[in-house]
């Protein structure tokens, strides 16, 4: 494509991405616009705040949105959020990113499930086929477009997706959900919730999904069908006074998928069919304590296990992550959120017939240390809000990094908001970028030499400096408008 035409297409795409996001509330069972504006969200500032008063481009996908849309997967649900690019590559593979830069291995979007990061250090992205949870258990999906690195961490460059599941008190009794079709050939979810006593509730669940393969350009079977089984539990407890809360949850999944690969050989590439296996699970514990109405502390610890085997990679990884957070109101107009964390992961690196890692990087221990704070102040009786903060962290690749941000929001009118944000975010180096070695390829068979694609252990982390301007208002009870540049 000629450069001038390519530039024109890119310009049109950028303009369309800046158009307003319109939200209609026409069903009486849905949230009204006023309820949506007052909905508490946690993603922008890591503390509960009204949706209308967030100095960020935020969108919330509610449980009603998910149920009424008829979607059958998390990636399809994310199509409901403006500014999120969702593309299905095969029956089991998706490319998802925010504000462009999208590909199968998109690495600038941080995804969390109940506070647990689900990125893969191999490429710093997400295997979406592994996030096949029971949709009826989702309370909401908070989508932040733009940098969230100062509070949420590295790789939150273009956005943060925070998937929040329901409290067990909301999922009491039994649930059976089943569907079948030409593509989703069978999806069955089972859930049972009960109360041990007035302070303790739990649920257990399982899900099985079997999806048919797609078709190619000639309308032939692409041979990429897949199936996944998952089971898990969650238990919530709170003290009689409600000042202490504890939860423990975990799950395990196993997946088989037919995949198509282009395997490099000495001369070119060989189209190959394979059956890949992926499995994993986690267990997470979280404790919260309210010292008073103005001071709250939380601590979270989880263990994550992941294994993948196919022609492209054979990887085994275990990770332990701990985080501490303290939210305190220093005055009626000043709230401080601060905390820190440590993540340790060990992997037995990528080994396959396609690629390997450098001999000294076959096994790797990764350490991530972080500290963060965010101070939010209000002026002029709450009509102006200013927040600033930073995250300081150290990682194996790139050493010490700083990710500051400053945001300001002005309540022009009870129904109008103007906000601005400046930030710096980091996308850290992945294992593949640092140490991978692909098999030699002879692009020109007649020439006596071949090409080898390798990682580069001298790379610096990718940096982004961003400036955002937003305007939010709701002219009617049935309509809200949210614009971001």
PDB file of C-alpha atoms in Angstrom, residues 150-151 336-339 371-375 388-392 405:
ATOM      1  CA  UNK A 150       1.728   4.222  38.171  1.00  0.00           C
ATOM      2  CA  UNK A 151      -0.824   2.288  40.220  1.00  0.00           C
ATOM      3  CA  UNK A 336      -3.651   8.817  49.983  1.00  0.00           C
ATOM      4  CA  UNK A 337      -3.221   5.313  48.553  1.00  0.00           C
ATOM      5  CA  UNK A 338       0.178   3.683  48.944  1.00  0.00           C
ATOM      6  CA  UNK A 339       1.630   0.207  48.996  1.00  0.00           C
ATOM      7  CA  UNK A 371       6.359   0.607  45.598  1.00  0.00           C
ATOM      8  CA  UNK A 372       3.574   3.013  44.659  1.00  0.00           C
ATOM      9  CA  UNK A 373       1.597   5.944  45.985  1.00  0.00           C
ATOM     10  CA  UNK A 374      -1.253   8.122  44.719  1.00  0.00           C
ATOM     11  CA  UNK A 375      -2.454  11.282  46.458  1.00  0.00           C
ATOM     12  CA  UNK A 388      -0.513  12.646  41.440  1.00  0.00           C
ATOM     13  CA  UNK A 389       1.649   9.644  42.170  1.00  0.00           C
ATOM     14  CA  UNK A 390       4.244   7.229  40.902  1.00  0.00           C
ATOM     15  CA  UNK A 391       5.332   3.616  40.909  1.00  0.00           C
ATOM     16  CA  UNK A 392       8.961   2.700  41.535  1.00  0.00           C
ATOM     17  CA  UNK A 405       1.359  10.445  36.585  1.00  0.00           C
TER      18      UNK A 405
END
